[in-house]
CSV table of N, CA and C in Angstrom, one decimal:
chain,number,residue,atom,x,y,z
A,387,MET,N,-5.1,92.2,-9.2
A,387,MET,CA,-4.7,93.3,-8.4
A,387,MET,C,-3.3,93.6,-8.6
A,388,THR,N,-3.0,95.0,-8.8
A,388,THR,CA,-1.6,95.3,-9.1
A,388,THR,C,-0.6,95.0,-8.0
A,389,THR,N,0.6,95.0,-8.3
A,389,THR,CA,1.6,94.9,-7.2
A,389,THR,C,1.5,96.0,-6.1
A,390,ALA,N,1.3,97.2,-6.6
A,390,ALA,CA,1.2,98.3,-5.6
A,390,ALA,C,0.0,98.1,-4.6
A,391,LEU,N,-1.1,97.7,-5.2
A,391,LEU,CA,-2.3,97.5,-4.4
A,391,LEU,C,-2.2,96.4,-3.4
A,392,LYS,N,-1.6,95.2,-3.9
A,392,LYS,CA,-1.3,94.1,-3.0
A,392,LYS,C,-0.3,94.6,-1.8
A,393,HIS,N,0.7,95.3,-2.1
A,393,HIS,CA,1.5,95.8,-1.0
A,393,HIS,C,0.8,96.8,-0.1
A,394,LEU,N,-0.1,97.6,-0.7
A,394,LEU,CA,-0.9,98.5,0.1
A,394,LEU,C,-1.8,97.8,1.0
A,395,GLN,N,-2.4,96.7,0.5
A,395,GLN,CA,-3.3,95.8,1.3
A,395,GLN,C,-2.5,95.4,2.5
A,396,TRP,N,-1.3,94.8,2.2
A,396,TRP,CA,-0.4,94.2,3.3
A,396,TRP,C,-0.1,95.2,4.4
A,397,ALA,N,0.3,96.4,3.9
A,397,ALA,CA,0.7,97.5,4.7
A,397,ALA,C,-0.5,97.9,5.6
A,398,LEU,N,-1.7,98.0,5.0
A,398,LEU,CA,-2.8,98.4,5.9
A,398,LEU,C,-3.2,97.2,6.9
A,399,GLN,N,-3.0,96.0,6.3
A,399,GLN,CA,-3.3,94.9,7.4
A,399,GLN,C,-2.3,94.9,8.5
A,400,ALA,N,-1.1,95.3,8.1
A,400,ALA,CA,0.0,95.3,9.2
A,400,ALA,C,-0.4,96.4,10.2
A,401,LEU,N,-0.8,97.5,9.7
A,401,LEU,CA,-1.1,98.5,10.6
A,401,LEU,C,-2.4,98.3,11.4
A,402,ALA,N,-3.3,97.5,10.9
A,402,ALA,CA,-4.5,97.3,11.6
A,402,ALA,C,-4.4,96.0,12.5
A,403,SER,N,-3.3,95.3,12.5
A,403,SER,CA,-3.0,94.1,13.3
A,403,SER,C,-2.7,94.5,14.8
A,404,PRO,N,-2.9,93.5,15.7
A,404,PRO,CA,-2.5,93.8,17.0
A,404,PRO,C,-1.0,93.9,17.2
A,405,ALA,N,-0.5,94.6,18.3
A,405,ALA,CA,0.9,94.8,18.5
A,405,ALA,C,1.7,93.4,18.4
A,406,GLU,N,1.2,92.4,18.9
A,406,GLU,CA,1.9,91.1,18.9
A,406,GLU,C,2.2,90.7,17.5
A,407,VAL,N,1.3,90.9,16.7
A,407,VAL,CA,1.5,90.5,15.2
A,407,VAL,C,2.5,91.5,14.6
A,408,GLN,N,2.2,92.8,14.8
A,408,GLN,CA,3.1,93.8,14.2
A,408,GLN,C,4.6,93.6,14.6
A,409,LEU,N,4.8,93.2,15.8
A,409,LEU,CA,6.3,92.9,16.3
A,409,LEU,C,6.9,91.7,15.5
A,410,ARG,N,6.1,90.9,15.0
A,410,ARG,CA,6.6,89.6,14.2
A,410,ARG,C,6.8,89.9,12.7
A,411,LEU,N,6.4,91.1,12.2
A,411,LEU,CA,6.3,91.3,10.7
A,411,LEU,C,7.7,91.8,10.3
A,412,HIS,N,8.6,92.3,11.1
A,412,HIS,CA,9.9,92.7,10.7
A,412,HIS,C,11.0,92.2,11.7
A,413,PRO,N,12.2,92.2,11.3
A,413,PRO,CA,13.2,91.8,12.2
A,413,PRO,C,13.6,92.7,13.2
A,414,PRO,N,14.2,92.2,14.3
A,414,PRO,CA,14.4,93.1,15.4
A,414,PRO,C,15.4,94.2,15.2
A,415,PHE,N,16.3,94.1,14.1
A,415,PHE,CA,17.3,95.1,13.9
A,415,PHE,C,16.7,96.3,13.2
A,416,VAL,N,15.5,96.3,12.8
A,416,VAL,CA,15.0,97.6,12.1
A,416,VAL,C,14.0,98.3,13.2
A,417,SER,N,13.7,99.5,12.9
A,417,SER,CA,12.7,100.3,13.7
A,417,SER,C,11.4,99.8,13.2
A,418,ILE,N,10.7,98.9,13.9
A,418,ILE,CA,9.6,98.3,13.5
A,418,ILE,C,8.4,99.3,13.3
A,419,LEU,N,8.2,100.2,14.2
A,419,LEU,CA,7.2,101.2,14.0
A,419,LEU,C,7.4,102.1,12.8
A,420,ASP,N,8.7,102.5,12.6
A,420,ASP,CA,8.9,103.2,11.3
A,420,ASP,C,8.6,102.4,10.1
A,421,GLU,N,8.9,101.1,10.0
A,421,GLU,CA,8.7,100.3,8.9
A,421,GLU,C,7.2,100.2,8.7
A,422,LEU,N,6.4,100.1,9.7
A,422,LEU,CA,4.9,100.0,9.5
A,422,LEU,C,4.3,101.2,8.9
A,423,VAL,N,4.7,102.3,9.3
A,423,VAL,CA,4.2,103.6,8.6
A,423,VAL,C,4.9,103.8,7.3
A,424,LEU,N,6.1,103.7,7.2
A,424,LEU,CA,6.8,103.9,5.9
A,424,LEU,C,6.3,103.0,4.8
A,425,ASP,N,5.9,101.7,5.1
A,425,ASP,CA,5.5,100.8,4.1
A,425,ASP,C,4.0,101.3,3.7
A,426,PHE,N,3.3,101.7,4.5
A,426,PHE,CA,1.9,102.3,4.2
A,426,PHE,C,2.1,103.7,3.3
A,427,ASP,N,3.0,104.4,3.8
A,427,ASP,CA,3.3,105.8,3.1
A,427,ASP,C,3.8,105.5,1.6
A,428,CYS,N,4.7,104.6,1.4
A,428,CYS,CA,5.2,104.3,0.1
A,428,CYS,C,4.2,103.7,-0.7
A,429,TRP,N,3.5,102.6,-0.3
A,429,TRP,CA,2.6,101.9,-1.2
A,429,TRP,C,1.2,102.7,-1.4
A,430,PHE,N,0.9,103.5,-0.5
A,430,PHE,CA,-0.3,104.5,-0.6
A,430,PHE,C,0.0,105.4,-1.8
A,431,HIS,N,1.1,106.0,-1.7
A,431,HIS,CA,1.5,106.9,-2.9
A,431,HIS,C,1.8,106.2,-4.2
A,432,VAL,N,2.3,105.1,-4.2
A,432,VAL,CA,2.6,104.3,-5.5
A,432,VAL,C,1.2,103.9,-6.0
A,433,ALA,N,0.3,103.3,-5.2
A,433,ALA,CA,-1.0,103.0,-5.8
A,433,ALA,C,-1.8,104.1,-6.1
A,434,ALA,N,-1.8,105.3,-5.5
A,434,ALA,CA,-2.5,106.4,-5.8
A,434,ALA,C,-2.0,106.9,-7.2
A,435,SER,N,-0.8,106.7,-7.5
A,435,SER,CA,-0.4,107.2,-8.8
A,435,SER,C,-0.9,106.3,-10.0
A,436,GLU,N,-1.3,105.1,-9.7
A,436,GLU,CA,-1.8,104.3,-10.8
A,436,GLU,C,-3.3,103.8,-10.6
A,437,THR,N,-4.0,104.2,-9.5
A,437,THR,CA,-5.3,103.7,-9.2
A,437,THR,C,-6.2,105.0,-9.1
A,438,GLU,N,-7.4,104.8,-9.5
A,438,GLU,CA,-8.3,105.9,-9.1
A,438,GLU,C,-9.2,105.4,-7.9
A,439,PHE,N,-8.9,105.9,-6.8
A,439,PHE,CA,-9.7,105.5,-5.7
A,439,PHE,C,-11.0,106.2,-5.7
A,440,THR,N,-12.1,105.6,-5.1
A,440,THR,CA,-13.4,106.2,-4.8
A,440,THR,C,-13.1,107.4,-3.8
A,441,LEU,N,-14.1,108.2,-3.7
A,441,LEU,CA,-13.9,109.3,-2.7
A,441,LEU,C,-13.9,108.7,-1.2
A,442,GLU,N,-14.7,107.7,-1.0
A,442,GLU,CA,-14.8,106.9,0.3
A,442,GLU,C,-13.3,106.3,0.6
A,443,GLN,N,-12.8,105.7,-0.4
A,443,GLN,CA,-11.5,105.0,-0.2
A,443,GLN,C,-10.4,106.1,-0.1
A,444,GLN,N,-10.4,107.1,-0.9
A,444,GLN,CA,-9.5,108.2,-0.7
A,444,GLN,C,-9.6,108.9,0.7
A,445,ALA,N,-10.8,109.1,1.2
A,445,ALA,CA,-11.0,109.7,2.5
A,445,ALA,C,-10.4,108.9,3.6
A,446,ALA,N,-10.7,107.5,3.5
A,446,ALA,CA,-10.2,106.6,4.5
A,446,ALA,C,-8.7,106.5,4.6
A,447,LEU,N,-8.1,106.4,3.4
A,447,LEU,CA,-6.6,106.4,3.3
A,447,LEU,C,-6.0,107.7,3.8
A,448,SER,N,-6.6,108.9,3.4
A,448,SER,CA,-6.0,110.1,3.8
A,448,SER,C,-6.3,110.4,5.3
A,449,ALA,N,-7.3,109.9,5.9
A,449,ALA,CA,-7.5,110.0,7.3
A,449,ALA,C,-6.4,109.3,8.1
A,450,LEU,N,-6.0,108.1,7.6
A,450,LEU,CA,-4.9,107.3,8.2
A,450,LEU,C,-3.5,108.1,8.0
A,451,GLU,N,-3.3,108.6,6.8
A,451,GLU,CA,-2.1,109.4,6.6
A,451,GLU,C,-2.0,110.6,7.4
A,452,LYS,N,-3.1,111.4,7.5
A,452,LYS,CA,-3.2,112.6,8.3
A,452,LYS,C,-2.9,112.4,9.7
A,453,CYS,N,-3.5,111.2,10.2
A,453,CYS,CA,-3.2,110.9,11.7
A,453,CYS,C,-1.7,110.5,11.9
A,454,ILE,N,-1.1,109.8,11.0
A,454,ILE,CA,0.2,109.5,11.2
A,454,ILE,C,1.2,110.7,11.1
A,455,VAL,N,0.9,111.6,10.2
A,455,VAL,CA,1.6,112.9,10.1
A,455,VAL,C,1.5,113.7,11.3
A,456,GLU,N,0.3,113.8,11.9
A,456,GLU,CA,0.0,114.6,13.0
A,456,GLU,C,0.8,114.2,14.2
A,457,TRP,N,1.1,112.8,14.3
A,457,TRP,CA,1.8,112.2,15.4
A,457,TRP,C,3.3,112.0,15.1
A,458,SER,N,3.8,112.5,14.0
A,458,SER,CA,5.2,112.3,13.7
A,458,SER,C,6.1,113.4,14.2
A,459,GLY,N,7.4,113.2,14.3
A,459,GLY,CA,8.2,114.3,14.7
A,459,GLY,C,8.7,114.3,16.2
A,460,PRO,N,9.7,115.1,16.5
A,460,PRO,CA,10.3,115.1,17.8
A,460,PRO,C,9.3,115.3,19.0
A,461,PRO,N,8.3,116.2,18.9
A,461,PRO,CA,7.3,116.3,19.9
A,461,PRO,C,6.6,115.0,20.4
A,462,HIS,N,6.6,114.0,19.5
A,462,HIS,CA,5.9,112.8,19.8
A,462,HIS,C,6.8,111.6,19.8
A,463,ALA,N,8.0,111.8,20.2
A,463,ALA,CA,8.8,110.7,20.2
A,463,ALA,C,8.4,109.5,20.9
A,464,ASP,N,7.6,109.7,22.0
A,464,ASP,CA,7.1,108.6,22.8
A,464,ASP,C,6.2,107.5,21.9
A,465,VAL,N,5.6,108.1,20.9
A,465,VAL,CA,4.8,107.4,20.0
A,465,VAL,C,5.5,106.4,19.2
A,466,TRP,N,6.8,106.6,19.0
A,466,TRP,CA,7.6,105.9,18.1
A,466,TRP,C,8.5,104.9,18.9
A,467,MET,N,8.3,104.7,20.2
A,467,MET,CA,9.1,103.8,21.0
A,467,MET,C,8.3,102.4,20.9
A,468,GLU,N,9.0,101.3,20.9
A,468,GLU,CA,8.4,100.0,20.7
A,468,GLU,C,7.3,99.7,21.6
A,469,ALA,N,7.5,100.2,22.9
A,469,ALA,CA,6.5,99.9,24.0
A,469,ALA,C,5.2,100.5,23.6
A,470,ALA,N,5.2,101.6,22.8
A,470,ALA,CA,4.0,102.4,22.5
A,470,ALA,C,3.0,101.5,21.7
A,471,LEU,N,3.5,100.6,20.9
A,471,LEU,CA,2.6,99.7,20.1
A,471,LEU,C,1.5,99.0,21.0
A,472,LYS,N,1.9,98.7,22.1
A,472,LYS,CA,0.9,98.0,23.1
A,472,LYS,C,0.2,99.0,23.9
A,473,SER,N,0.6,100.2,24.2
A,473,SER,CA,0.0,101.0,25.2
A,473,SER,C,-0.5,102.4,24.7
A,474,HIS,N,0.2,103.0,23.7
A,474,HIS,CA,-0.1,104.3,23.5
A,474,HIS,C,-1.5,104.4,22.6
A,475,PRO,N,-2.3,105.3,23.1
A,475,PRO,CA,-3.7,105.4,22.4
A,475,PRO,C,-3.7,105.7,20.9
A,476,VAL,N,-2.6,106.3,20.5
A,476,VAL,CA,-2.6,106.6,19.1
A,476,VAL,C,-2.4,105.4,18.2
A,477,TRP,N,-1.7,104.4,18.7
A,477,TRP,CA,-1.6,103.2,17.9
A,477,TRP,C,-2.8,102.4,17.8
A,478,PHE,N,-3.8,102.6,18.8
A,478,PHE,CA,-5.2,102.1,18.7
A,478,PHE,C,-5.9,102.9,17.6
A,479,ASP,N,-5.7,104.2,17.5
A,479,ASP,CA,-6.3,104.9,16.4
A,479,ASP,C,-5.7,104.5,15.0
A,480,PHE,N,-4.4,104.4,15.0
A,480,PHE,CA,-3.8,103.9,13.7
A,480,PHE,C,-4.5,102.7,13.3
A,481,ARG,N,-4.7,101.6,14.1
A,481,ARG,CA,-5.2,100.3,13.9
A,481,ARG,C,-6.7,100.5,13.4
A,482,MET,N,-7.5,101.3,14.1
A,482,MET,CA,-8.8,101.6,13.7
A,482,MET,C,-9.0,102.2,12.3
A,483,LEU,N,-8.0,103.2,12.0
A,483,LEU,CA,-8.2,103.9,10.7
A,483,LEU,C,-7.7,103.0,9.6
A,484,ALA,N,-6.7,102.1,10.0
A,484,ALA,CA,-6.2,101.2,8.9
A,484,ALA,C,-7.4,100.1,8.6
A,485,ALA,N,-8.0,99.7,9.7
A,485,ALA,CA,-9.1,98.7,9.4
A,485,ALA,C,-10.2,99.4,8.7
A,486,GLU,N,-10.5,100.6,8.9
A,486,GLU,CA,-11.6,101.4,8.1
A,486,GLU,C,-11.2,101.5,6.7
A,487,ALA,N,-9.9,101.7,6.5
A,487,ALA,CA,-9.4,101.8,5.0
A,487,ALA,C,-9.6,100.4,4.3
A,488,LEU,N,-9.1,99.4,5.0
A,488,LEU,CA,-9.4,98.0,4.4
A,488,LEU,C,-10.8,97.8,4.1
A,489,VAL,N,-11.7,98.1,5.0
A,489,VAL,CA,-13.1,97.9,4.7
A,489,VAL,C,-13.6,98.7,3.5
A,490,ALA,N,-13.1,100.0,3.4
A,490,ALA,CA,-13.5,100.9,2.3
A,490,ALA,C,-12.9,100.4,1.0
A,491,LEU,N,-11.8,99.7,1.0
A,491,LEU,CA,-11.3,99.1,-0.2
A,491,LEU,C,-11.8,97.7,-0.5
A,492,GLY,N,-12.6,97.2,0.5
A,492,GLY,CA,-13.2,95.9,0.1
A,492,GLY,C,-12.2,94.8,0.3
A,493,TRP,N,-11.2,95.0,1.2
A,493,TRP,CA,-10.2,94.0,1.6
A,493,TRP,C,-10.4,93.4,2.9
A,494,PRO,N,-10.0,92.2,3.2
A,494,PRO,CA,-10.2,91.7,4.5
A,494,PRO,C,-9.4,92.3,5.6
A,495,VAL,N,-10.1,92.4,6.7
A,495,VAL,CA,-9.3,92.9,7.9
A,495,VAL,C,-8.7,91.5,8.6
A,496,GLU,N,-7.5,91.3,8.1
A,496,GLU,CA,-6.8,90.1,8.7
A,496,GLU,C,-5.3,90.4,8.7
A,497,HIS,N,-4.6,89.6,9.3
A,497,HIS,CA,-3.1,89.8,9.3
A,497,HIS,C,-2.5,89.6,8.0
A,498,PRO,N,-1.4,90.4,7.7
A,498,PRO,CA,-0.8,90.0,6.5
A,498,PRO,C,0.2,88.9,6.7
A,499,PRO,N,0.8,88.3,5.5
A,499,PRO,CA,1.6,87.2,5.6
A,499,PRO,C,2.8,87.7,6.7
A,500,ILE,N,3.1,86.8,7.6
A,500,ILE,CA,4.2,86.9,8.4
A,500,ILE,C,5.6,87.0,7.9
A,501,ASP,N,5.8,86.0,7.0
A,501,ASP,CA,7.0,85.9,6.4
A,501,ASP,C,7.4,87.0,5.4
A,502,PRO,N,8.3,87.8,5.6
A,502,PRO,CA,8.7,89.0,4.7
A,502,PRO,C,9.0,88.5,3.3
A,503,ALA,N,9.5,87.4,3.0
A,503,ALA,CA,9.7,86.9,1.7
A,503,ALA,C,8.5,86.7,0.9
A,504,VAL,N,7.4,86.3,1.6
A,504,VAL,CA,6.1,86.2,1.0
A,504,VAL,C,5.6,87.5,0.5
A,505,ARG,N,5.9,88.5,1.4
A,505,ARG,CA,5.5,90.0,1.0
A,505,ARG,C,6.5,90.6,0.1
A,506,GLY,N,7.5,89.9,-0.4
A,506,GLY,CA,8.5,90.5,-1.3
A,506,GLY,C,9.5,91.5,-0.7
A,507,THR,N,9.6,91.3,0.7
A,507,THR,CA,10.5,92.3,1.4
A,507,THR,C,11.8,91.6,1.9
A,508,THR,N,12.8,92.2,1.8
A,508,THR,CA,14.1,91.8,2.2
A,508,THR,C,14.6,92.8,3.1
A,509,PHE,N,15.2,92.4,4.2
A,509,PHE,CA,15.9,93.2,5.2
A,509,PHE,C,17.3,92.8,5.3
A,510,LEU,N,18.2,93.8,5.2
A,510,LEU,CA,19.7,93.5,5.3
A,510,LEU,C,20.1,94.2,6.5
A,511,GLN,N,21.0,93.5,7.3
A,511,GLN,CA,21.6,94.1,8.5
A,511,GLN,C,23.0,94.5,8.1
A,512,ALA,N,23.3,95.6,8.2
A,512,ALA,CA,24.6,96.2,8.0
A,512,ALA,C,25.5,95.9,9.2
A,513,SER,N,26.7,95.6,8.9
A,513,SER,CA,27.7,95.5,10.0
A,513,SER,C,28.5,96.8,10.1
A,514,PHE,N,28.9,97.1,11.3
A,514,PHE,CA,29.7,98.3,11.4
A,514,PHE,C,31.2,98.0,11.9
A,515,ASP,N,32.1,98.3,11.3
A,515,ASP,CA,33.6,98.0,11.7
A,515,ASP,C,34.2,99.3,12.0
A,516,PRO,N,34.3,99.6,13.4
A,516,PRO,CA,34.9,100.9,13.7
A,516,PRO,C,36.3,101.0,13.4
A,517,ALA,N,37.0,99.9,13.1
A,517,ALA,CA,38.4,100.0,12.6
A,517,ALA,C,38.6,100.5,11.3
A,518,ARG,N,37.5,100.5,10.5
A,518,ARG,CA,37.6,101.0,9.1
A,518,ARG,C,37.6,102.5,9.1
């Protein structure tokens, strides 16, 4: 499995996971919800550039992407608040679509590795010095 496909698998597993798991995948100083969908968007497009997905796989991945795009932007700001992970119906849709994509790709519907280092991810917290 290529690096891009492995990262896509983990991104889909992260999106398919329950809120309690999703909240543990990223440090608290990042926008966790943004990271979840940005990881999928990035690795979906990288993998698509080097992989020929079947029609079923492409349809499942595109359905998730379309749903995310439809719920993005200022009119849907409530979807991107951390509390929405546990309660907003669209996050249940994201999870279902991600699980369907995993099945279409023949990958296990399970949690990704919790440790970002295992996933090859590094998060840096910038400090802000207002005196500068």
